[in-house]
Coordinates of C-alpha atoms in Angstrom, one line a residue:
Chain A
M1 CA -29.0 25.6 1.1
R2 CA -25.4 25.4 -0.1
N3 CA -24.1 22.8 -2.6
I4 CA -20.9 21.4 -1.2
C5 CA -18.6 19.3 -3.4
M6 CA -15.9 17.1 -2.0
T7 CA -13.1 14.9 -3.1
V8 CA -13.0 11.6 -1.2
S9 CA -10.6 8.7 -1.3
Y10 CA -11.3 5.3 0.2
D11 CA -10.0 1.8 0.6
G12 CA -13.1 -0.2 -0.6
T13 CA -11.9 -3.5 1.0
A14 CA -14.3 -3.4 4.0
Y15 CA -17.3 -2.0 2.1
N16 CA -20.2 -3.2 0.1
G17 CA -19.6 -0.6 -2.5
F18 CA -20.4 3.1 -2.6
Q19 CA -24.1 3.2 -2.8
T20 CA -26.5 2.7 0.2
Q21 CA -28.0 -0.8 0.3
P22 CA -30.2 -2.3 2.9
N23 CA -28.3 -3.9 5.8
Q24 CA -24.9 -3.3 4.2
N25 CA -21.9 -1.3 5.1
T26 CA -21.4 1.3 2.3
I27 CA -19.2 4.3 1.8
Q28 CA -22.3 6.4 1.2
D29 CA -23.8 5.4 4.6
V30 CA -20.5 6.1 6.4
L31 CA -20.2 9.6 4.8
E32 CA -23.8 10.5 5.5
K33 CA -23.5 9.3 9.1
A34 CA -20.4 11.5 9.5
I35 CA -22.3 14.5 8.0
L36 CA -25.2 13.8 10.3
A37 CA -22.9 13.7 13.3
L38 CA -21.3 17.0 12.2
T39 CA -24.4 19.0 11.2
G40 CA -27.4 17.2 12.6
E41 CA -28.8 17.0 9.1
T42 CA -29.9 13.8 7.4
I43 CA -28.7 14.4 3.9
K44 CA -28.1 12.3 0.7
V45 CA -24.8 12.5 -1.0
T46 CA -24.5 12.1 -4.8
S47 CA -21.3 10.6 -6.2
S48 CA -19.6 10.8 -9.6
G49 CA -20.4 7.1 -10.0
R50 CA -21.1 4.1 -7.8
T51 CA -18.2 1.9 -7.1
D52 CA -18.8 -1.8 -6.5
A53 CA -18.0 -3.8 -3.4
G54 CA -14.3 -4.0 -2.9
V55 CA -13.5 -1.2 -5.5
H56 CA -11.3 1.7 -4.3
A57 CA -11.3 5.4 -5.0
R58 CA -8.2 7.7 -5.2
C59 CA -10.4 10.6 -6.2
Q60 CA -14.2 10.1 -5.9
V61 CA -16.2 13.3 -6.1
I62 CA -19.4 13.8 -4.2
N63 CA -21.8 16.6 -3.6
F64 CA -24.7 17.4 -1.3
Y65 CA -27.0 20.3 -0.2
T66 CA -26.7 21.6 3.4
A67 CA -28.1 24.3 5.5
S68 CA -25.1 24.1 7.8
K69 CA -23.1 27.3 8.3
I70 CA -19.8 25.6 8.8
P71 CA -17.3 27.4 6.6
V72 CA -16.3 25.3 3.6
E73 CA -12.6 25.2 4.5
R74 CA -13.5 23.5 7.8
W75 CA -15.4 20.6 6.3
C76 CA -12.4 18.4 5.4
M77 CA -10.8 18.3 8.8
A78 CA -14.1 18.2 10.7
L79 CA -15.3 15.1 8.7
N80 CA -12.0 13.3 8.7
T81 CA -12.1 13.4 12.5
L82 CA -15.4 11.6 12.3
L83 CA -14.6 9.1 9.5
P84 CA -12.8 5.8 9.8
A85 CA -9.1 5.6 8.6
D86 CA -10.1 3.9 5.3
I87 CA -12.1 7.0 4.1
V88 CA -10.4 10.4 3.7
V89 CA -12.0 13.6 2.5
S90 CA -9.1 15.4 0.7
G91 CA -11.0 18.5 -0.5
A92 CA -14.2 20.5 -0.1
R93 CA -15.5 23.5 -2.0
L94 CA -18.7 25.4 -2.7
A95 CA -20.3 24.5 -6.0
D96 CA -22.9 26.1 -8.1
D97 CA -26.4 25.1 -7.3
S98 CA -26.5 23.3 -10.7
F99 CA -23.4 21.2 -10.0
H100 CA -24.1 17.4 -9.9
S101 CA -21.1 15.2 -9.2
R102 CA -22.3 12.6 -11.8
R103 CA -24.1 14.6 -14.4
S104 CA -21.6 17.5 -14.5
A105 CA -18.6 15.1 -14.9
V106 CA -17.0 15.3 -18.3
Q107 CA -14.6 12.4 -17.9
K108 CA -13.6 9.7 -15.5
T109 CA -10.5 7.6 -15.3
Y110 CA -10.4 4.1 -13.7
R111 CA -7.2 2.2 -13.1
Y112 CA -7.1 -1.6 -13.0
T113 CA -3.9 -3.1 -11.5
I114 CA -2.5 -6.6 -12.1
R115 CA 0.6 -7.8 -10.4
C116 CA 2.1 -10.7 -12.3
G117 CA 5.1 -12.9 -11.6
K118 CA 6.4 -15.1 -8.8
H119 CA 5.1 -13.4 -5.7
P120 CA 2.4 -10.9 -4.8
D121 CA 3.3 -7.6 -3.1
L122 CA 1.7 -8.1 0.2
F123 CA 1.9 -4.4 1.0
K124 CA -0.5 -3.8 -1.9
R125 CA -2.4 -7.0 -1.7
H126 CA -5.8 -5.2 -1.3
F127 CA -5.2 -3.0 -4.3
E128 CA -3.6 -5.3 -6.9
F129 CA -5.0 -8.4 -8.6
Y130 CA -2.3 -11.1 -8.4
H131 CA -1.6 -13.2 -11.4
P132 CA 1.1 -15.8 -10.7
T133 CA 2.6 -16.0 -14.2
A134 CA 3.9 -13.5 -16.7
L135 CA 1.5 -11.9 -19.2
R136 CA 2.1 -10.9 -22.8
V137 CA 2.1 -7.2 -22.2
E138 CA 2.5 -6.1 -25.8
A139 CA -0.6 -8.1 -26.9
M140 CA -2.6 -6.6 -24.0
R141 CA -1.5 -3.1 -25.1
E142 CA -2.5 -3.9 -28.7
G143 CA -5.9 -5.2 -27.5
L144 CA -6.5 -2.3 -25.2
A145 CA -6.0 0.2 -28.1
Y146 CA -9.2 -1.1 -29.8
I147 CA -11.5 0.1 -27.1
E148 CA -10.5 3.8 -27.6
G149 CA -13.1 5.8 -29.4
R150 CA -16.9 5.9 -29.5
H151 CA -18.3 2.3 -29.4
D152 CA -21.2 0.2 -28.4
F153 CA -19.7 -1.5 -25.3
T154 CA -22.4 -4.1 -24.9
S155 CA -19.8 -6.9 -24.9
F156 CA -18.0 -5.2 -22.0
C157 CA -21.1 -4.6 -19.9
S158 CA -22.7 -6.8 -17.2
V159 CA -26.0 -8.3 -18.4
R160 CA -27.5 -6.9 -15.2
S161 CA -27.1 -3.4 -16.6
T162 CA -30.3 -1.4 -17.0
K163 CA -28.8 1.4 -19.1
L164 CA -30.8 2.4 -22.2
S165 CA -27.7 2.9 -24.4
N166 CA -24.4 1.1 -24.2
I167 CA -22.6 3.6 -26.4
R168 CA -19.8 5.3 -24.6
T169 CA -16.6 7.1 -25.7
V170 CA -13.3 6.0 -24.4
Y171 CA -10.9 9.0 -24.7
E172 CA -7.8 7.1 -23.7
A173 CA -6.9 3.6 -22.8
R174 CA -3.3 2.9 -21.9
L175 CA -1.2 0.3 -20.1
E176 CA 1.8 1.1 -18.0
C177 CA 4.2 -1.5 -16.8
E178 CA 6.3 -1.1 -13.6
P179 CA 9.8 -2.5 -13.6
Q180 CA 10.1 -5.9 -12.0
D181 CA 10.7 -6.0 -8.3
P182 CA 13.9 -8.0 -7.8
I183 CA 12.8 -9.6 -4.5
L184 CA 9.3 -10.5 -5.5
Q185 CA 10.2 -11.3 -9.1
S186 CA 6.9 -9.7 -10.1
Y187 CA 5.7 -6.5 -11.6
A188 CA 2.6 -4.3 -11.7
I189 CA 0.6 -3.6 -14.9
H190 CA -1.7 -0.6 -14.6
I191 CA -4.5 -0.3 -17.1
Y192 CA -5.9 3.3 -17.2
V193 CA -9.2 3.8 -19.0
T194 CA -10.6 7.3 -19.4
G195 CA -14.1 7.9 -20.8
N196 CA -17.2 10.0 -20.8
G197 CA -19.0 7.3 -18.9
F198 CA -18.8 3.7 -17.9
L199 CA -21.2 0.8 -18.0
Y200 CA -21.8 -1.7 -15.2
N201 CA -18.5 -3.7 -14.7
M202 CA -17.1 -2.2 -17.9
V203 CA -13.5 -1.7 -16.8
R204 CA -13.5 -5.1 -14.9
I205 CA -14.7 -7.0 -18.0
I206 CA -12.1 -5.2 -20.2
A207 CA -9.4 -6.1 -17.6
G208 CA -10.6 -9.7 -17.4
T209 CA -10.6 -10.1 -21.2
L210 CA -7.1 -8.4 -21.4
I211 CA -5.8 -10.9 -18.9
Q212 CA -6.9 -13.7 -21.2
V213 CA -5.0 -11.8 -24.0
G214 CA -2.0 -11.7 -21.8
E215 CA -2.2 -15.4 -21.1
G216 CA -2.2 -16.1 -24.8
K217 CA -5.7 -17.5 -24.8
R218 CA -6.8 -14.7 -27.1
S219 CA -5.0 -12.4 -29.6
G220 CA -4.9 -8.6 -29.1
G221 CA -7.1 -8.4 -32.2
A222 CA -9.8 -10.4 -30.5
M223 CA -10.7 -7.3 -28.5
L224 CA -12.0 -5.7 -31.7
E225 CA -14.0 -8.8 -32.6
I226 CA -15.5 -8.9 -29.1
L227 CA -16.4 -5.2 -29.3
N228 CA -18.1 -5.7 -32.7
A229 CA -20.0 -8.8 -31.5
R230 CA -22.0 -6.7 -29.0
S231 CA -22.4 -9.7 -26.8
R232 CA -21.3 -10.1 -23.2
A233 CA -20.8 -13.8 -23.8
K234 CA -17.9 -13.1 -26.2
A235 CA -15.8 -11.3 -23.6
G236 CA -13.7 -12.7 -20.8
P237 CA -14.6 -12.9 -17.1
T238 CA -15.2 -9.9 -14.9
A239 CA -11.8 -9.3 -13.2
M240 CA -11.8 -9.2 -9.4
A241 CA -13.0 -6.0 -7.8
H242 CA -10.0 -5.2 -5.6
G243 CA -7.7 -4.4 -8.5
L244 CA -9.9 -1.5 -9.5
T245 CA -9.6 2.1 -8.4
L246 CA -11.6 5.2 -9.5
W247 CA -8.6 7.3 -10.4
E248 CA -9.8 10.7 -11.4
V249 CA -13.0 12.7 -12.3
L250 CA -12.9 15.9 -14.3
Y251 CA -15.4 18.7 -14.7
D252 CA -15.8 21.3 -17.3
Q253 CA -14.9 24.2 -15.1
D254 CA -13.3 24.2 -11.7
A255 CA -11.7 20.9 -12.6
T256 CA -9.4 21.2 -9.6
I257 CA -11.5 20.7 -6.5
T258 CA -9.6 21.8 -3.5
Chain B
M1 CA 19.7 -32.2 8.7
R2 CA 19.8 -29.4 6.1
N3 CA 20.1 -25.7 6.9
I4 CA 17.4 -23.8 4.9
C5 CA 17.6 -20.1 4.6
M6 CA 14.5 -18.1 3.5
T7 CA 13.6 -14.5 2.6
V8 CA 10.3 -13.5 4.1
S9 CA 8.2 -10.4 3.8
Y10 CA 5.4 -9.5 6.1
D11 CA 2.8 -6.9 7.0
G12 CA 3.3 -6.7 10.7
T13 CA 0.0 -4.9 11.4
A14 CA -1.8 -7.9 12.8
Y15 CA 1.2 -9.4 14.7
N16 CA 2.8 -9.0 18.1
G17 CA 6.2 -8.9 16.5
F18 CA 8.5 -11.5 15.1
Q19 CA 9.5 -13.5 18.1
T20 CA 7.4 -16.1 19.8
Q21 CA 5.8 -14.9 23.0
P22 CA 3.3 -16.7 25.3
N23 CA -0.3 -16.2 24.2
Q24 CA 0.6 -13.9 21.4
N25 CA 0.2 -14.0 17.6
T26 CA 3.7 -13.7 16.2
I27 CA 5.3 -14.1 12.8
Q28 CA 7.6 -16.8 14.1
D29 CA 4.7 -18.8 15.4
V30 CA 2.9 -18.6 12.1
L31 CA 6.0 -19.6 10.2
E32 CA 6.7 -22.5 12.5
K33 CA 3.1 -23.7 12.3
A34 CA 3.3 -23.7 8.5
I35 CA 6.6 -25.6 8.5
L36 CA 5.0 -28.1 10.9
A37 CA 2.0 -28.5 8.6
L38 CA 4.3 -29.1 5.6
T39 CA 6.9 -31.4 7.2
G40 CA 5.5 -32.7 10.4
E41 CA 8.5 -31.3 12.2
T42 CA 8.4 -29.0 15.2
I43 CA 11.3 -26.7 14.4
K44 CA 12.6 -23.3 15.6
V45 CA 13.3 -20.6 13.1
T46 CA 16.1 -18.0 13.6
S47 CA 15.7 -14.6 12.1
S48 CA 18.2 -11.8 11.2
G49 CA 16.6 -9.8 14.0
R50 CA 13.4 -9.6 15.9
T51 CA 11.0 -7.0 14.7
D52 CA 8.6 -5.3 17.2
A53 CA 4.8 -5.5 17.2
G54 CA 3.5 -3.7 14.2
V55 CA 6.8 -3.5 12.4
H56 CA 7.0 -4.8 8.8
A57 CA 9.6 -6.6 6.8
R58 CA 10.2 -6.3 3.1
C59 CA 13.1 -8.7 3.4
Q60 CA 13.5 -10.6 6.6
V61 CA 15.9 -13.5 6.5
I62 CA 15.3 -16.7 8.5
N63 CA 17.0 -20.1 8.7
F64 CA 16.2 -23.5 10.3
Y65 CA 17.4 -27.0 10.3
T66 CA 15.2 -29.7 8.8
A67 CA 15.2 -33.4 8.1
S68 CA 12.6 -32.9 5.3
K69 CA 13.5 -34.2 1.9
I70 CA 11.4 -31.5 0.1
P71 CA 13.6 -30.0 -2.6
V72 CA 14.7 -26.5 -1.7
E73 CA 13.0 -25.0 -4.8
R74 CA 9.6 -26.3 -3.7
W75 CA 9.6 -24.7 -0.2
C76 CA 8.5 -21.2 -1.3
M77 CA 5.4 -22.2 -3.0
A78 CA 4.5 -25.0 -0.5
L79 CA 4.8 -22.6 2.5
N80 CA 3.0 -19.7 0.8
T81 CA 0.0 -22.0 0.2
L82 CA -0.1 -22.6 4.0
L83 CA 0.7 -19.0 5.1
P84 CA -1.8 -16.1 5.5
A85 CA -1.8 -13.3 2.9
D86 CA 0.2 -11.0 5.1
I87 CA 3.3 -13.2 5.2
V88 CA 5.1 -14.2 1.9
V89 CA 8.2 -16.4 1.5
S90 CA 9.9 -14.9 -1.5
G91 CA 13.0 -17.1 -1.6
A92 CA 14.5 -20.3 -0.2
R93 CA 18.0 -21.8 -0.6
L94 CA 20.3 -24.3 1.1
A95 CA 22.8 -22.7 3.4
D96 CA 26.1 -24.0 4.9
D97 CA 25.6 -25.6 8.3
S98 CA 27.4 -22.7 9.9
F99 CA 25.0 -20.1 8.4
H100 CA 23.0 -18.2 11.1
S101 CA 20.6 -15.6 9.9
R102 CA 21.5 -13.2 12.7
R103 CA 25.1 -13.9 13.4
S104 CA 26.2 -14.2 9.8
A105 CA 24.5 -10.9 8.7
V106 CA 27.0 -8.2 7.9
Q107 CA 24.6 -5.4 7.5
K108 CA 21.0 -4.6 7.8
T109 CA 18.9 -1.7 6.6
Y110 CA 15.7 -0.4 8.1
R111 CA 13.4 2.2 6.6
Y112 CA 11.2 4.5 8.6
T113 CA 8.5 6.4 6.6
I114 CA 6.8 9.5 7.6
R115 CA 4.0 11.0 5.5
C116 CA 3.6 14.7 6.2
G117 CA 1.2 17.3 5.0
K118 CA -2.5 17.8 4.8
H119 CA -3.8 14.3 4.3
P120 CA -2.6 10.7 5.0
D121 CA -2.3 8.3 2.1
L122 CA -5.0 5.8 3.1
F123 CA -3.6 3.1 0.8
K124 CA -0.4 3.1 2.8
R125 CA -1.9 3.9 6.2
H126 CA -0.5 0.8 7.8
F127 CA 3.1 1.5 6.6
E128 CA 3.5 5.2 7.0
F129 CA 3.5 7.3 10.2
Y130 CA 1.3 10.3 9.5
H131 CA 2.4 13.8 10.6
P132 CA -0.2 16.5 9.8
T133 CA 2.2 19.4 9.2
A134 CA 5.2 20.0 7.1
L135 CA 8.7 19.1 8.4
R136 CA 12.0 20.8 7.9
V137 CA 13.5 18.2 5.8
E138 CA 17.0 19.8 5.4
A139 CA 17.4 20.0 9.2
M140 CA 16.4 16.4 9.5
R141 CA 18.9 15.4 6.9
E142 CA 21.6 17.3 8.7
G143 CA 20.7 15.7 12.0
L144 CA 20.6 12.2 10.4
A145 CA 24.2 12.6 9.1
Y146 CA 25.6 12.7 12.7
I147 CA 24.6 9.2 13.4
E148 CA 26.8 7.8 10.6
G149 CA 29.9 6.0 11.8
R150 CA 30.9 4.0 14.9
H151 CA 29.2 5.4 18.0
D152 CA 27.8 4.5 21.4
F153 CA 24.1 4.6 20.7
T154 CA 22.9 4.5 24.3
S155 CA 20.9 7.7 23.7
F156 CA 19.0 5.9 20.9
C157 CA 18.4 2.7 22.7
S158 CA 15.4 1.7 24.9
V159 CA 16.3 1.5 28.6
R160 CA 14.8 -2.0 28.4
S161 CA 17.7 -3.2 26.3
T162 CA 19.9 -5.9 27.8
K163 CA 22.8 -5.6 25.4
L164 CA 26.3 -5.5 27.0
S165 CA 27.6 -2.9 24.5
N166 CA 25.7 -0.1 22.9
I167 CA 28.5 0.5 20.3
R168 CA 27.3 0.0 16.7
T169 CA 28.4 1.2 13.3
V170 CA 26.0 3.0 11.0
Y171 CA 27.4 2.6 7.5
E172 CA 24.8 4.9 5.9
A173 CA 21.9 7.0 7.1
R174 CA 20.0 8.8 4.4
L175 CA 16.7 10.6 3.9
E176 CA 14.7 10.5 0.7
C177 CA 11.7 12.7 0.0
E178 CA 9.0 11.8 -2.4
P179 CA 7.4 14.5 -4.5
Q180 CA 4.2 16.0 -3.0
D181 CA 1.0 14.2 -3.9
P182 CA -1.2 16.9 -5.5
I183 CA -4.5 15.4 -4.2
L184 CA -3.4 14.6 -0.7
Q185 CA -1.1 17.7 -0.4
S186 CA 1.3 15.5 1.5
Y187 CA 4.6 13.7 0.8
A188 CA 6.5 10.7 2.2
I189 CA 9.9 11.0 3.8
H190 CA 11.9 7.8 3.9
I191 CA 14.7 7.4 6.4
Y192 CA 17.1 4.6 5.6
V193 CA 19.5 3.5 8.2
T194 CA 22.1 0.8 7.4
G195 CA 24.3 -0.6 10.1
N196 CA 26.2 -3.7 11.4
G197 CA 23.6 -4.1 14.1
F198 CA 20.8 -2.3 15.8
L199 CA 19.8 -1.7 19.5
Y200 CA 16.3 -2.1 20.8
N201 CA 14.1 0.6 19.3
M202 CA 17.2 2.3 17.8
V203 CA 15.7 3.3 14.5
R204 CA 12.4 4.3 16.0
I205 CA 14.1 6.6 18.6
I206 CA 16.2 8.1 15.8
A207 CA 13.1 8.7 13.8
G208 CA 11.2 10.1 16.8
T209 CA 14.0 12.5 17.5
L210 CA 14.3 13.5 13.9
I211 CA 10.6 14.3 13.8
Q212 CA 11.3 16.8 16.6
V213 CA 14.1 18.3 14.5
G214 CA 11.7 18.5 11.6
E215 CA 9.2 20.3 13.8
G216 CA 11.8 22.9 14.7
K217 CA 11.8 21.8 18.4
R218 CA 15.4 20.8 18.1
S219 CA 18.2 21.8 15.7
G220 CA 19.9 19.3 13.3
G221 CA 23.1 19.7 15.4
A222 CA 21.1 18.5 18.5
M223 CA 21.5 14.9 17.1
L224 CA 25.2 15.1 17.8
E225 CA 24.7 16.4 21.3
I226 CA 22.2 13.7 22.0
L227 CA 24.5 11.0 20.7
N228 CA 27.4 12.3 22.9
A229 CA 25.2 12.5 26.0
R230 CA 24.8 8.7 26.0
S231 CA 21.4 9.1 27.8
R232 CA 18.1 7.9 26.5
A233 CA 16.4 10.8 28.3
K234 CA 18.1 13.3 25.9
A235 CA 16.6 11.8 22.8
G236 CA 13.0 12.2 21.5
P237 CA 10.2 9.8 21.8
T238 CA 10.1 6.3 20.1
A239 CA 8.3 6.8 16.8
M240 CA 5.3 4.6 16.2
A241 CA 6.0 1.0 15.1
H242 CA 3.9 1.0 11.9
G243 CA 6.2 3.4 10.0
L244 CA 9.2 0.9 10.3
T245 CA 10.1 -1.8 7.8
L246 CA 13.1 -4.1 7.9
W247 CA 14.3 -3.3 4.4
E248 CA 17.3 -5.4 3.6
V249 CA 19.8 -7.9 5.2
L250 CA 23.2 -8.6 3.6
Y251 CA 25.5 -11.5 4.1
D252 CA 29.2 -11.9 3.3
Q253 CA 28.7 -14.4 0.6
D254 CA 25.6 -15.4 -1.2
A255 CA 24.2 -12.0 -0.5
T256 CA 21.5 -12.7 -3.0
I257 CA 19.2 -15.3 -1.6
T258 CA 16.9 -16.7 -4.2

């Protein structure tokens, strides 16, 4: 059996998230069905992390074991022919037997995008959360800085989480602002969060709380108080799924999966 | 009656073009239905130019006459509430009685986008024509330059056109290349064509012919020969609709419609 590792992007709009669920349309199901059609094997793919319903991936990483003899450089094109237009395999390589797309990952980056101002960008409407009024970007940036470092992220974790520990390290949290579009009179704010692991809904709760900071309902410093409180009830709402994209996953060696 | 002028963007994917057609879903129908719902008036909107089925607009301009007393600054938000997410009115203003969104236009710009390389960008799949191999961009740029100026564009006009004269002036034709996306190993080529008017399928035939130049099937200089031949049969195929976007429309005065 060979361990094949792949980079996959998807538009999550039409899917009930990555992970297989009974009677749902998931990315995992569609990938496994394409692999079955290609190789005749019923396999299970592992991902670097589940993404929720409606969440996208620019660069998800998956791996699976196969007895197929298809050369690794052929997998990409062969699977893309079988996959719908909203899922693209952009890389495939052979991995060590020990490689596990989730456990071997050393860091992941998510991006949450908010478009704020007069009009949404309809060409990006499935990938940007639209906020009709301006946000106080500097206060958001200040608040975001507090989540960098090793913290107990209980406040920014869904109460439905079943993880034993809520301690994670955020290596970098930054906010980038695009220039205003003169026609739409709106601009995109991208929040990038890079960490060693993420709790259930973590980036969406951080984004939802930051939106309240941007609206002036909370100060930037409130992010620190919320973090210290270790209580989900202290944070803001979970921001909508469609603004979130799994941006990048890095591995110790062979970080570039081609 | 007041003459109201609006800037409208739309994702043309789900529509049978701008102009009303029997038993079809068109942008014009949807706009007129929203105006009917808002004002109770059955009106006809005029556009700066029809766009074909599947073609998008970043900045279409329309106008219509209304007896409604709704203040002009309220139209945008009122209509957007009634419109689907793939059509957005981004500006409304009062125009002179003589203003006509097509006849008063002094220049229009269309953009045709080709993504070429290993993988398509699935997040832009409805707005970029995907070409799986690299294109000779410099030859395309050379070929594109020949269409600048006042010419008989019969070669780049659908034989179904009913226009009396095929002479148009292209003020500017330029090609912009985005840097290669390292994950997708592909890049976008944007072809911008600005002119005083466009014939039926003109930009799509220019794009389809330039793709052949990019593929090495024709030289850049072939564009001049095709132009001089004044024969549709000499040009390449009509490029697919979804790569085309009506980018900008300018008027003599009040060029900025807010």
